[in-house]
Amino acid sequence: MYALQLKQCMASIPRDRLVILESAKLRADPVTNINKVLRAAGLREFENVDVDAAWAAFHAAYPDFEQTGWREKGEYAAMSEDMETFLDEFYEPVNDDSFELLGTRFENW
């Protein structure tokens, strides 16, 4: 289902400037991954970023953020095996289309 959106982006944005990030990698190493986006946009990279201070500033500026339904770190109830299998099979062909466009596969997508 992302393939349609990706095609629209790729029609306007050169491929070398389009950055797709896995959320797990972004969370694990935010500075490196944000710098990938900045480089692609032709902007100056961050140096010596205190990620904890950045999150603290974000939460100070937007104290009601998590009340919107979004979460910095989401936790979900376990899914049944049948539902997981159904969703994997349902999304496999559309995810494959997206991976083909991107030239890479994302685990847990």
PDB file of N, CA and C in Angstrom:
ATOM      1  N   MET A   1       0.816  -1.185   0.000  1.00  0.00           N
ATOM      2  CA  MET A   1       0.000   0.000   0.000  1.00  0.00           C
ATOM      3  C   MET A   1       0.865   1.256   0.000  1.00  0.00           C
ATOM      4  N   TYR A   2       2.116   1.093   0.406  1.00  0.00           N
ATOM      5  CA  TYR A   2       3.036   2.226   0.344  1.00  0.00           C
ATOM      6  C   TYR A   2       3.518   2.482  -1.079  1.00  0.00           C
ATOM      7  N   ALA A   3       3.443   1.496  -1.944  1.00  0.00           N
ATOM      8  CA  ALA A   3       3.997   1.626  -3.291  1.00  0.00           C
ATOM      9  C   ALA A   3       3.379   2.804  -4.037  1.00  0.00           C
ATOM     10  N   LEU A   4       2.084   3.009  -3.914  1.00  0.00           N
ATOM     11  CA  LEU A   4       1.430   4.127  -4.590  1.00  0.00           C
ATOM     12  C   LEU A   4       1.992   5.452  -4.082  1.00  0.00           C
ATOM     13  N   GLN A   5       2.135   5.582  -2.778  1.00  0.00           N
ATOM     14  CA  GLN A   5       2.696   6.812  -2.208  1.00  0.00           C
ATOM     15  C   GLN A   5       4.154   6.988  -2.628  1.00  0.00           C
ATOM     16  N   LEU A   6       4.899   5.896  -2.636  1.00  0.00           N
ATOM     17  CA  LEU A   6       6.298   5.963  -3.056  1.00  0.00           C
ATOM     18  C   LEU A   6       6.419   6.413  -4.508  1.00  0.00           C
ATOM     19  N   LYS A   7       5.556   5.882  -5.373  1.00  0.00           N
ATOM     20  CA  LYS A   7       5.589   6.274  -6.785  1.00  0.00           C
ATOM     21  C   LYS A   7       5.314   7.762  -6.942  1.00  0.00           C
ATOM     22  N   GLN A   8       4.368   8.282  -6.159  1.00  0.00           N
ATOM     23  CA  GLN A   8       4.066   9.709  -6.217  1.00  0.00           C
ATOM     24  C   GLN A   8       5.263  10.532  -5.740  1.00  0.00           C
ATOM     25  N   CYS A   9       5.898  10.108  -4.669  1.00  0.00           N
ATOM     26  CA  CYS A   9       7.095  10.803  -4.176  1.00  0.00           C
ATOM     27  C   CYS A   9       8.212  10.749  -5.210  1.00  0.00           C
ATOM     28  N   MET A  10       8.424   9.574  -5.782  1.00  0.00           N
ATOM     29  CA  MET A  10       9.518   9.386  -6.733  1.00  0.00           C
ATOM     30  C   MET A  10       9.301  10.168  -8.025  1.00  0.00           C
ATOM     31  N   ALA A  11       8.060  10.541  -8.317  1.00  0.00           N
ATOM     32  CA  ALA A  11       7.786  11.350  -9.500  1.00  0.00           C
ATOM     33  C   ALA A  11       8.247  12.791  -9.306  1.00  0.00           C
ATOM     34  N   SER A  12       8.381  13.209  -8.046  1.00  0.00           N
ATOM     35  CA  SER A  12       8.741  14.597  -7.748  1.00  0.00           C
ATOM     36  C   SER A  12      10.104  14.760  -7.092  1.00  0.00           C
ATOM     37  N   ILE A  13      10.562  13.720  -6.422  1.00  0.00           N
ATOM     38  CA  ILE A  13      11.797  13.809  -5.643  1.00  0.00           C
ATOM     39  C   ILE A  13      12.826  12.860  -6.249  1.00  0.00           C
ATOM     40  N   PRO A  14      14.008  13.356  -6.589  1.00  0.00           N
ATOM     41  CA  PRO A  14      15.039  12.453  -7.120  1.00  0.00           C
ATOM     42  C   PRO A  14      15.327  11.327  -6.121  1.00  0.00           C
ATOM     43  N   ARG A  15      15.542  10.132  -6.619  1.00  0.00           N
ATOM     44  CA  ARG A  15      15.736   8.952  -5.755  1.00  0.00           C
ATOM     45  C   ARG A  15      16.872   9.147  -4.760  1.00  0.00           C
ATOM     46  N   ASP A  16      17.934   9.843  -5.153  1.00  0.00           N
ATOM     47  CA  ASP A  16      19.055  10.021  -4.230  1.00  0.00           C
ATOM     48  C   ASP A  16      18.734  11.023  -3.119  1.00  0.00           C
ATOM     49  N   ARG A  17      17.593  11.708  -3.215  1.00  0.00           N
ATOM     50  CA  ARG A  17      17.195  12.651  -2.168  1.00  0.00           C
ATOM     51  C   ARG A  17      16.019  12.127  -1.350  1.00  0.00           C
ATOM     52  N   LEU A  18      15.504  10.973  -1.716  1.00  0.00           N
ATOM     53  CA  LEU A  18      14.383  10.375  -1.002  1.00  0.00           C
ATOM     54  C   LEU A  18      14.933   9.380   0.013  1.00  0.00           C
ATOM     55  N   VAL A  19      14.645   9.614   1.274  1.00  0.00           N
ATOM     56  CA  VAL A  19      15.158   8.764   2.347  1.00  0.00           C
ATOM     57  C   VAL A  19      13.986   8.084   3.045  1.00  0.00           C
ATOM     58  N   ILE A  20      14.041   6.773   3.099  1.00  0.00           N
ATOM     59  CA  ILE A  20      13.039   5.978   3.801  1.00  0.00           C
ATOM     60  C   ILE A  20      13.760   5.323   4.977  1.00  0.00           C
ATOM     61  N   LEU A  21      13.263   5.564   6.179  1.00  0.00           N
ATOM     62  CA  LEU A  21      13.909   5.041   7.384  1.00  0.00           C
ATOM     63  C   LEU A  21      13.013   4.037   8.085  1.00  0.00           C
ATOM     64  N   GLU A  22      13.620   3.012   8.628  1.00  0.00           N
ATOM     65  CA  GLU A  22      12.895   2.088   9.504  1.00  0.00           C
ATOM     66  C   GLU A  22      12.814   2.732  10.880  1.00  0.00           C
ATOM     67  N   SER A  23      11.638   2.732  11.463  1.00  0.00           N
ATOM     68  CA  SER A  23      11.466   3.389  12.761  1.00  0.00           C
ATOM     69  C   SER A  23      12.363   2.783  13.833  1.00  0.00           C
ATOM     70  N   ALA A  24      12.587   1.466  13.788  1.00  0.00           N
ATOM     71  CA  ALA A  24      13.450   0.838  14.798  1.00  0.00           C
ATOM     72  C   ALA A  24      14.886   1.370  14.699  1.00  0.00           C
ATOM     73  N   LYS A  25      15.375   1.553  13.468  1.00  0.00           N
ATOM     74  CA  LYS A  25      16.728   2.093  13.295  1.00  0.00           C
ATOM     75  C   LYS A  25      16.790   3.560  13.700  1.00  0.00           C
ATOM     76  N   LEU A  26      15.735   4.302  13.409  1.00  0.00           N
ATOM     77  CA  LEU A  26      15.681   5.703  13.809  1.00  0.00           C
ATOM     78  C   LEU A  26      15.714   5.824  15.331  1.00  0.00           C
ATOM     79  N   ARG A  27      14.943   4.974  16.015  1.00  0.00           N
ATOM     80  CA  ARG A  27      14.942   4.993  17.481  1.00  0.00           C
ATOM     81  C   ARG A  27      16.291   4.565  18.048  1.00  0.00           C
ATOM     82  N   ALA A  28      16.909   3.565  17.417  1.00  0.00           N
ATOM     83  CA  ALA A  28      18.175   3.028  17.930  1.00  0.00           C
ATOM     84  C   ALA A  28      19.322   4.012  17.762  1.00  0.00           C
ATOM     85  N   ASP A  29      19.309   4.795  16.684  1.00  0.00           N
ATOM     86  CA  ASP A  29      20.407   5.728  16.421  1.00  0.00           C
ATOM     87  C   ASP A  29      19.850   6.969  15.732  1.00  0.00           C
ATOM     88  N   PRO A  30      19.140   7.809  16.486  1.00  0.00           N
ATOM     89  CA  PRO A  30      18.453   8.946  15.871  1.00  0.00           C
ATOM     90  C   PRO A  30      19.378   9.939  15.176  1.00  0.00           C
ATOM     91  N   VAL A  31      20.519  10.229  15.748  1.00  0.00           N
ATOM     92  CA  VAL A  31      21.398  11.241  15.157  1.00  0.00           C
ATOM     93  C   VAL A  31      21.911  10.795  13.790  1.00  0.00           C
ATOM     94  N   THR A  32      22.410   9.561  13.699  1.00  0.00           N
ATOM     95  CA  THR A  32      22.908   9.051  12.420  1.00  0.00           C
ATOM     96  C   THR A  32      21.816   9.070  11.361  1.00  0.00           C
ATOM     97  N   ASN A  33      20.614   8.642  11.734  1.00  0.00           N
ATOM     98  CA  ASN A  33      19.538   8.549  10.753  1.00  0.00           C
ATOM     99  C   ASN A  33      18.958   9.908  10.386  1.00  0.00           C
ATOM    100  N   ILE A  34      18.873  10.825  11.323  1.00  0.00           N
ATOM    101  CA  ILE A  34      18.430  12.179  10.986  1.00  0.00           C
ATOM    102  C   ILE A  34      19.463  12.847  10.091  1.00  0.00           C
ATOM    103  N   ASN A  35      20.742  12.567  10.335  1.00  0.00           N
ATOM    104  CA  ASN A  35      21.783  13.124   9.477  1.00  0.00           C
ATOM    105  C   ASN A  35      21.688  12.588   8.050  1.00  0.00           C
ATOM    106  N   LYS A  36      21.207  11.349   7.865  1.00  0.00           N
ATOM    107  CA  LYS A  36      20.976  10.824   6.509  1.00  0.00           C
ATOM    108  C   LYS A  36      19.950  11.692   5.782  1.00  0.00           C
ATOM    109  N   VAL A  37      18.900  12.068   6.505  1.00  0.00           N
ATOM    110  CA  VAL A  37      17.856  12.911   5.923  1.00  0.00           C
ATOM    111  C   VAL A  37      18.417  14.299   5.605  1.00  0.00           C
ATOM    112  N   LEU A  38      19.165  14.858   6.529  1.00  0.00           N
ATOM    113  CA  LEU A  38      19.738  16.185   6.313  1.00  0.00           C
ATOM    114  C   LEU A  38      20.692  16.193   5.116  1.00  0.00           C
ATOM    115  N   ARG A  39      21.543  15.145   5.005  1.00  0.00           N
ATOM    116  CA  ARG A  39      22.460  15.046   3.857  1.00  0.00           C
ATOM    117  C   ARG A  39      21.691  14.985   2.547  1.00  0.00           C
ATOM    118  N   ALA A  40      20.637  14.154   2.524  1.00  0.00           N
ATOM    119  CA  ALA A  40      19.846  14.006   1.303  1.00  0.00           C
ATOM    120  C   ALA A  40      19.176  15.323   0.903  1.00  0.00           C
ATOM    121  N   ALA A  41      18.835  16.130   1.897  1.00  0.00           N
ATOM    122  CA  ALA A  41      18.187  17.420   1.632  1.00  0.00           C
ATOM    123  C   ALA A  41      19.200  18.526   1.353  1.00  0.00           C
ATOM    124  N   GLY A  42      20.491  18.186   1.458  1.00  0.00           N
ATOM    125  CA  GLY A  42      21.526  19.181   1.210  1.00  0.00           C
ATOM    126  C   GLY A  42      21.717  20.144   2.368  1.00  0.00           C
ATOM    127  N   LEU A  43      21.354  19.704   3.573  1.00  0.00           N
ATOM    128  CA  LEU A  43      21.458  20.545   4.758  1.00  0.00           C
ATOM    129  C   LEU A  43      22.629  20.112   5.643  1.00  0.00           C
ATOM    130  N   ARG A  44      23.035  20.999   6.521  1.00  0.00           N
ATOM    131  CA  ARG A  44      24.138  20.726   7.438  1.00  0.00           C
ATOM    132  C   ARG A  44      23.710  19.661   8.455  1.00  0.00           C
ATOM    133  N   GLU A  45      24.618  18.738   8.727  1.00  0.00           N
ATOM    134  CA  GLU A  45      24.330  17.657   9.679  1.00  0.00           C
ATOM    135  C   GLU A  45      24.438  18.156  11.118  1.00  0.00           C
ATOM    136  N   PHE A  46      23.769  17.419  12.005  1.00  0.00           N
ATOM    137  CA  PHE A  46      23.883  17.678  13.435  1.00  0.00           C
ATOM    138  C   PHE A  46      25.226  17.173  13.947  1.00  0.00           C
ATOM    139  N   GLU A  47      25.757  17.849  14.925  1.00  0.00           N
ATOM    140  CA  GLU A  47      26.964  17.387  15.613  1.00  0.00           C
ATOM    141  C   GLU A  47      26.712  17.465  17.108  1.00  0.00           C
ATOM    142  N   ASN A  48      27.221  16.520  17.842  1.00  0.00           N
ATOM    143  CA  ASN A  48      27.148  16.546  19.309  1.00  0.00           C
ATOM    144  C   ASN A  48      25.735  16.781  19.828  1.00  0.00           C
ATOM    145  N   VAL A  49      24.791  15.981  19.369  1.00  0.00           N
ATOM    146  CA  VAL A  49      23.399  16.123  19.788  1.00  0.00           C
ATOM    147  C   VAL A  49      23.158  15.309  21.045  1.00  0.00           C
ATOM    148  N   ASP A  50      22.549  15.935  22.023  1.00  0.00           N
ATOM    149  CA  ASP A  50      22.131  15.251  23.241  1.00  0.00           C
ATOM    150  C   ASP A  50      20.676  14.830  23.028  1.00  0.00           C
ATOM    151  N   VAL A  51      20.480  13.578  22.646  1.00  0.00           N
ATOM    152  CA  VAL A  51      19.144  13.089  22.290  1.00  0.00           C
ATOM    153  C   VAL A  51      18.183  13.202  23.467  1.00  0.00           C
ATOM    154  N   ASP A  52      18.649  12.889  24.658  1.00  0.00           N
ATOM    155  CA  ASP A  52      17.770  12.993  25.832  1.00  0.00           C
ATOM    156  C   ASP A  52      17.314  14.431  26.047  1.00  0.00           C
ATOM    157  N   ALA A  53      18.215  15.378  25.867  1.00  0.00           N
ATOM    158  CA  ALA A  53      17.848  16.793  26.009  1.00  0.00           C
ATOM    159  C   ALA A  53      16.865  17.209  24.917  1.00  0.00           C
ATOM    160  N   ALA A  54      17.061  16.677  23.703  1.00  0.00           N
ATOM    161  CA  ALA A  54      16.139  16.990  22.603  1.00  0.00           C
ATOM    162  C   ALA A  54      14.736  16.475  22.918  1.00  0.00           C
ATOM    163  N   TRP A  55      14.638  15.233  23.439  1.00  0.00           N
ATOM    164  CA  TRP A  55      13.323  14.696  23.816  1.00  0.00           C
ATOM    165  C   TRP A  55      12.712  15.511  24.950  1.00  0.00           C
ATOM    166  N   ALA A  56      13.524  15.916  25.908  1.00  0.00           N
ATOM    167  CA  ALA A  56      13.019  16.726  27.017  1.00  0.00           C
ATOM    168  C   ALA A  56      12.469  18.056  26.501  1.00  0.00           C
ATOM    169  N   ALA A  57      13.177  18.678  25.566  1.00  0.00           N
ATOM    170  CA  ALA A  57      12.712  19.942  24.989  1.00  0.00           C
ATOM    171  C   ALA A  57      11.415  19.730  24.209  1.00  0.00           C
ATOM    172  N   PHE A  58      11.346  18.608  23.468  1.00  0.00           N
ATOM    173  CA  PHE A  58      10.132  18.297  22.716  1.00  0.00           C
ATOM    174  C   PHE A  58       8.942  18.156  23.660  1.00  0.00           C
ATOM    175  N   HIS A  59       9.123  17.372  24.725  1.00  0.00           N
ATOM    176  CA  HIS A  59       8.019  17.146  25.664  1.00  0.00           C
ATOM    177  C   HIS A  59       7.655  18.419  26.420  1.00  0.00           C
ATOM    178  N   ALA A  60       8.626  19.304  26.648  1.00  0.00           N
ATOM    179  CA  ALA A  60       8.325  20.582  27.289  1.00  0.00           C
ATOM    180  C   ALA A  60       7.496  21.467  26.351  1.00  0.00           C
ATOM    181  N   ALA A  61       7.833  21.425  25.057  1.00  0.00           N
ATOM    182  CA  ALA A  61       7.118  22.242  24.071  1.00  0.00           C
ATOM    183  C   ALA A  61       5.738  21.675  23.743  1.00  0.00           C
ATOM    184  N   TYR A  62       5.614  20.344  23.803  1.00  0.00           N
ATOM    185  CA  TYR A  62       4.359  19.675  23.449  1.00  0.00           C
ATOM    186  C   TYR A  62       3.945  18.726  24.572  1.00  0.00           C
ATOM    187  N   PRO A  63       3.547  19.273  25.713  1.00  0.00           N
ATOM    188  CA  PRO A  63       3.259  18.406  26.872  1.00  0.00           C
ATOM    189  C   PRO A  63       2.082  17.460  26.672  1.00  0.00           C
ATOM    190  N   ASP A  64       1.194  17.771  25.752  1.00  0.00           N
ATOM    191  CA  ASP A  64       0.013  16.928  25.530  1.00  0.00           C
ATOM    192  C   ASP A  64       0.191  15.963  24.365  1.00  0.00           C
ATOM    193  N   PHE A  65       1.409  15.834  23.848  1.00  0.00           N
ATOM    194  CA  PHE A  65       1.661  15.022  22.659  1.00  0.00           C
ATOM    195  C   PHE A  65       1.095  13.611  22.780  1.00  0.00           C
ATOM    196  N   GLU A  66       1.380  12.927  23.868  1.00  0.00           N
ATOM    197  CA  GLU A  66       0.959  11.529  23.975  1.00  0.00           C
ATOM    198  C   GLU A  66      -0.547  11.398  24.169  1.00  0.00           C
ATOM    199  N   GLN A  67      -1.221  12.479  24.499  1.00  0.00           N
ATOM    200  CA  GLN A  67      -2.679  12.433  24.612  1.00  0.00           C
ATOM    201  C   GLN A  67      -3.347  12.425  23.243  1.00  0.00           C
ATOM    202  N   THR A  68      -2.571  12.681  22.189  1.00  0.00           N
ATOM    203  CA  THR A  68      -3.123  12.667  20.831  1.00  0.00           C
ATOM    204  C   THR A  68      -3.310  11.248  20.314  1.00  0.00           C
ATOM    205  N   GLY A  69      -2.748  10.274  21.023  1.00  0.00           N
ATOM    206  CA  GLY A  69      -2.804   8.887  20.560  1.00  0.00           C
ATOM    207  C   GLY A  69      -1.459   8.408  20.050  1.00  0.00           C
ATOM    208  N   TRP A  70      -0.553   9.336  19.734  1.00  0.00           N
ATOM    209  CA  TRP A  70       0.798   8.981  19.308  1.00  0.00           C
ATOM    210  C   TRP A  70       1.637   8.707  20.535  1.00  0.00           C
ATOM    211  N   ARG A  71       2.635   7.890  20.379  1.00  0.00           N
ATOM    212  CA  ARG A  71       3.519   7.552  21.489  1.00  0.00           C
ATOM    213  C   ARG A  71       4.961   7.579  21.014  1.00  0.00           C
ATOM    214  N   GLU A  72       5.831   8.014  21.897  1.00  0.00           N
ATOM    215  CA  GLU A  72       7.258   7.957  21.597  1.00  0.00           C
ATOM    216  C   GLU A  72       7.690   6.513  21.455  1.00  0.00           C
ATOM    217  N   LYS A  73       7.192   5.668  22.349  1.00  0.00           N
ATOM    218  CA  LYS A  73       7.488   4.229  22.307  1.00  0.00           C
ATOM    219  C   LYS A  73       6.170   3.501  22.525  1.00  0.00           C
ATOM    220  N   GLY A  74       5.649   2.900  21.453  1.00  0.00           N
ATOM    221  CA  GLY A  74       4.357   2.236  21.543  1.00  0.00           C
ATOM    222  C   GLY A  74       4.457   0.847  22.143  1.00  0.00           C
ATOM    223  N   GLU A  75       3.456   0.482  22.885  1.00  0.00           N
ATOM    224  CA  GLU A  75       3.347  -0.873  23.429  1.00  0.00           C
ATOM    225  C   GLU A  75       1.954  -1.372  23.085  1.00  0.00           C
ATOM    226  N   TYR A  76       1.903  -2.555  22.556  1.00  0.00           N
ATOM    227  CA  TYR A  76       0.642  -3.100  22.091  1.00  0.00           C
ATOM    228  C   TYR A  76       0.422  -4.481  22.695  1.00  0.00           C
ATOM    229  N   ALA A  77      -0.841  -4.828  22.831  1.00  0.00           N
ATOM    230  CA  ALA A  77      -1.185  -6.168  23.298  1.00  0.00           C
ATOM    231  C   ALA A  77      -0.739  -7.181  22.242  1.00  0.00           C
ATOM    232  N   ALA A  78      -0.431  -8.383  22.678  1.00  0.00           N
ATOM    233  CA  ALA A  78      -0.009  -9.438  21.751  1.00  0.00           C
ATOM    234  C   ALA A  78      -1.131  -9.748  20.765  1.00  0.00           C
ATOM    235  N   MET A  79      -0.742 -10.016  19.532  1.00  0.00           N
ATOM    236  CA  MET A  79      -1.684 -10.351  18.474  1.00  0.00           C
ATOM    237  C   MET A  79      -1.800 -11.875  18.388  1.00  0.00           C
ATOM    238  N   SER A  80      -2.982 -12.354  18.051  1.00  0.00           N
ATOM    239  CA  SER A  80      -3.148 -13.801  17.896  1.00  0.00           C
ATOM    240  C   SER A  80      -2.321 -14.275  16.702  1.00  0.00           C
ATOM    241  N   GLU A  81      -1.897 -15.516  16.749  1.00  0.00           N
ATOM    242  CA  GLU A  81      -1.102 -16.091  15.663  1.00  0.00           C
ATOM    243  C   GLU A  81      -1.895 -16.098  14.356  1.00  0.00           C
ATOM    244  N   ASP A  82      -3.203 -16.400  14.430  1.00  0.00           N
ATOM    245  CA  ASP A  82      -4.044 -16.399  13.229  1.00  0.00           C
ATOM    246  C   ASP A  82      -4.105 -15.011  12.594  1.00  0.00           C
ATOM    247  N   MET A  83      -4.256 -13.990  13.429  1.00  0.00           N
ATOM    248  CA  MET A  83      -4.325 -12.624  12.913  1.00  0.00           C
ATOM    249  C   MET A  83      -2.993 -12.207  12.303  1.00  0.00           C
ATOM    250  N   GLU A  84      -1.904 -12.565  12.945  1.00  0.00           N
ATOM    251  CA  GLU A  84      -0.585 -12.230  12.421  1.00  0.00           C
ATOM    252  C   GLU A  84      -0.355 -12.897  11.063  1.00  0.00           C
ATOM    253  N   THR A  85      -0.742 -14.157  10.944  1.00  0.00           N
ATOM    254  CA  THR A  85      -0.611 -14.871   9.676  1.00  0.00           C
ATOM    255  C   THR A  85      -1.473 -14.217   8.598  1.00  0.00           C
ATOM    256  N   PHE A  86      -2.706 -13.888   8.949  1.00  0.00           N
ATOM    257  CA  PHE A  86      -3.608 -13.225   8.001  1.00  0.00           C
ATOM    258  C   PHE A  86      -3.005 -11.916   7.504  1.00  0.00           C
ATOM    259  N   LEU A  87      -2.525 -11.092   8.413  1.00  0.00           N
ATOM    260  CA  LEU A  87      -1.963  -9.796   8.033  1.00  0.00           C
ATOM    261  C   LEU A  87      -0.683  -9.947   7.211  1.00  0.00           C
ATOM    262  N   ASP A  88       0.164 -10.894   7.598  1.00  0.00           N
ATOM    263  CA  ASP A  88       1.392 -11.148   6.822  1.00  0.00           C
ATOM    264  C   ASP A  88       1.047 -11.516   5.381  1.00  0.00           C
ATOM    265  N   GLU A  89       0.090 -12.412   5.218  1.00  0.00           N
ATOM    266  CA  GLU A  89      -0.302 -12.860   3.876  1.00  0.00           C
ATOM    267  C   GLU A  89      -0.995 -11.738   3.094  1.00  0.00           C
ATOM    268  N   PHE A  90      -1.814 -10.946   3.772  1.00  0.00           N
ATOM    269  CA  PHE A  90      -2.529  -9.858   3.127  1.00  0.00           C
ATOM    270  C   PHE A  90      -1.561  -8.792   2.597  1.00  0.00           C
ATOM    271  N   TYR A  91      -0.585  -8.423   3.430  1.00  0.00           N
ATOM    272  CA  TYR A  91       0.320  -7.334   3.066  1.00  0.00           C
ATOM    273  C   TYR A  91       1.542  -7.769   2.257  1.00  0.00           C
ATOM    274  N   GLU A  92       1.811  -9.055   2.173  1.00  0.00           N
ATOM    275  CA  GLU A  92       3.014  -9.520   1.470  1.00  0.00           C
ATOM    276  C   GLU A  92       3.129  -8.982   0.044  1.00  0.00           C
ATOM    277  N   PRO A  93       2.094  -9.110  -0.804  1.00  0.00           N
ATOM    278  CA  PRO A  93       2.267  -8.626  -2.181  1.00  0.00           C
ATOM    279  C   PRO A  93       2.452  -7.107  -2.274  1.00  0.00           C
ATOM    280  N   VAL A  94       1.738  -6.351  -1.453  1.00  0.00           N
ATOM    281  CA  VAL A  94       1.885  -4.891  -1.526  1.00  0.00           C
ATOM    282  C   VAL A  94       3.219  -4.447  -0.935  1.00  0.00           C
ATOM    283  N   ASN A  95       3.679  -5.145   0.102  1.00  0.00           N
ATOM    284  CA  ASN A  95       4.998  -4.833   0.648  1.00  0.00           C
ATOM    285  C   ASN A  95       6.088  -5.181  -0.361  1.00  0.00           C
ATOM    286  N   ASP A  96       5.934  -6.303  -1.062  1.00  0.00           N
ATOM    287  CA  ASP A  96       6.910  -6.685  -2.081  1.00  0.00           C
ATOM    288  C   ASP A  96       7.009  -5.616  -3.164  1.00  0.00           C
ATOM    289  N   ASP A  97       5.871  -5.029  -3.554  1.00  0.00           N
ATOM    290  CA  ASP A  97       5.885  -3.933  -4.532  1.00  0.00           C
ATOM    291  C   ASP A  97       6.700  -2.756  -4.004  1.00  0.00           C
ATOM    292  N   SER A  98       6.515  -2.425  -2.739  1.00  0.00           N
ATOM    293  CA  SER A  98       7.251  -1.314  -2.136  1.00  0.00           C
ATOM    294  C   SER A  98       8.741  -1.620  -2.067  1.00  0.00           C
ATOM    295  N   PHE A  99       9.081  -2.824  -1.647  1.00  0.00           N
ATOM    296  CA  PHE A  99      10.495  -3.203  -1.542  1.00  0.00           C
ATOM    297  C   PHE A  99      11.172  -3.168  -2.911  1.00  0.00           C
ATOM    298  N   GLU A 100      10.438  -3.588  -3.942  1.00  0.00           N
ATOM    299  CA  GLU A 100      10.999  -3.567  -5.290  1.00  0.00           C
ATOM    300  C   GLU A 100      11.295  -2.122  -5.710  1.00  0.00           C
ATOM    301  N   LEU A 101      10.380  -1.214  -5.427  1.00  0.00           N
ATOM    302  CA  LEU A 101      10.600   0.195  -5.752  1.00  0.00           C
ATOM    303  C   LEU A 101      11.804   0.763  -5.007  1.00  0.00           C
ATOM    304  N   LEU A 102      11.937   0.388  -3.737  1.00  0.00           N
ATOM    305  CA  LEU A 102      13.009   0.920  -2.900  1.00  0.00           C
ATOM    306  C   LEU A 102      14.351   0.250  -3.149  1.00  0.00           C
ATOM    307  N   GLY A 103      14.312  -0.963  -3.680  1.00  0.00           N
ATOM    308  CA  GLY A 103      15.556  -1.695  -3.896  1.00  0.00           C
ATOM    309  C   GLY A 103      16.118  -2.281  -2.622  1.00  0.00           C
ATOM    310  N   THR A 104      15.282  -2.407  -1.612  1.00  0.00           N
ATOM    311  CA  THR A 104      15.701  -3.001  -0.336  1.00  0.00           C
ATOM    312  C   THR A 104      14.480  -3.555   0.386  1.00  0.00           C
ATOM    313  N   ARG A 105      14.721  -4.447   1.323  1.00  0.00           N
ATOM    314  CA  ARG A 105      13.641  -5.016   2.130  1.00  0.00           C
ATOM    315  C   ARG A 105      13.783  -4.514   3.553  1.00  0.00           C
ATOM    316  N   PHE A 106      12.669  -4.248   4.193  1.00  0.00           N
ATOM    317  CA  PHE A 106      12.656  -3.881   5.597  1.00  0.00           C
ATOM    318  C   PHE A 106      12.076  -5.041   6.382  1.00  0.00           C
ATOM    319  N   GLU A 107      12.779  -5.440   7.409  1.00  0.00           N
ATOM    320  CA  GLU A 107      12.252  -6.476   8.294  1.00  0.00           C
ATOM    321  C   GLU A 107      11.147  -5.854   9.136  1.00  0.00           C
ATOM    322  N   ASN A 108      10.217  -6.645   9.572  1.00  0.00           N
ATOM    323  CA  ASN A 108       9.131  -6.183  10.455  1.00  0.00           C
ATOM    324  C   ASN A 108       8.299  -5.069   9.837  1.00  0.00           C
ATOM    325  N   TRP A 109       8.183  -5.043   8.510  1.00  0.00           N
ATOM    326  CA  TRP A 109       7.371  -4.010   7.869  1.00  0.00           C
ATOM    327  C   TRP A 109       6.037  -4.573   7.529  1.00  0.00           C
TER     328      TRP A 109
END
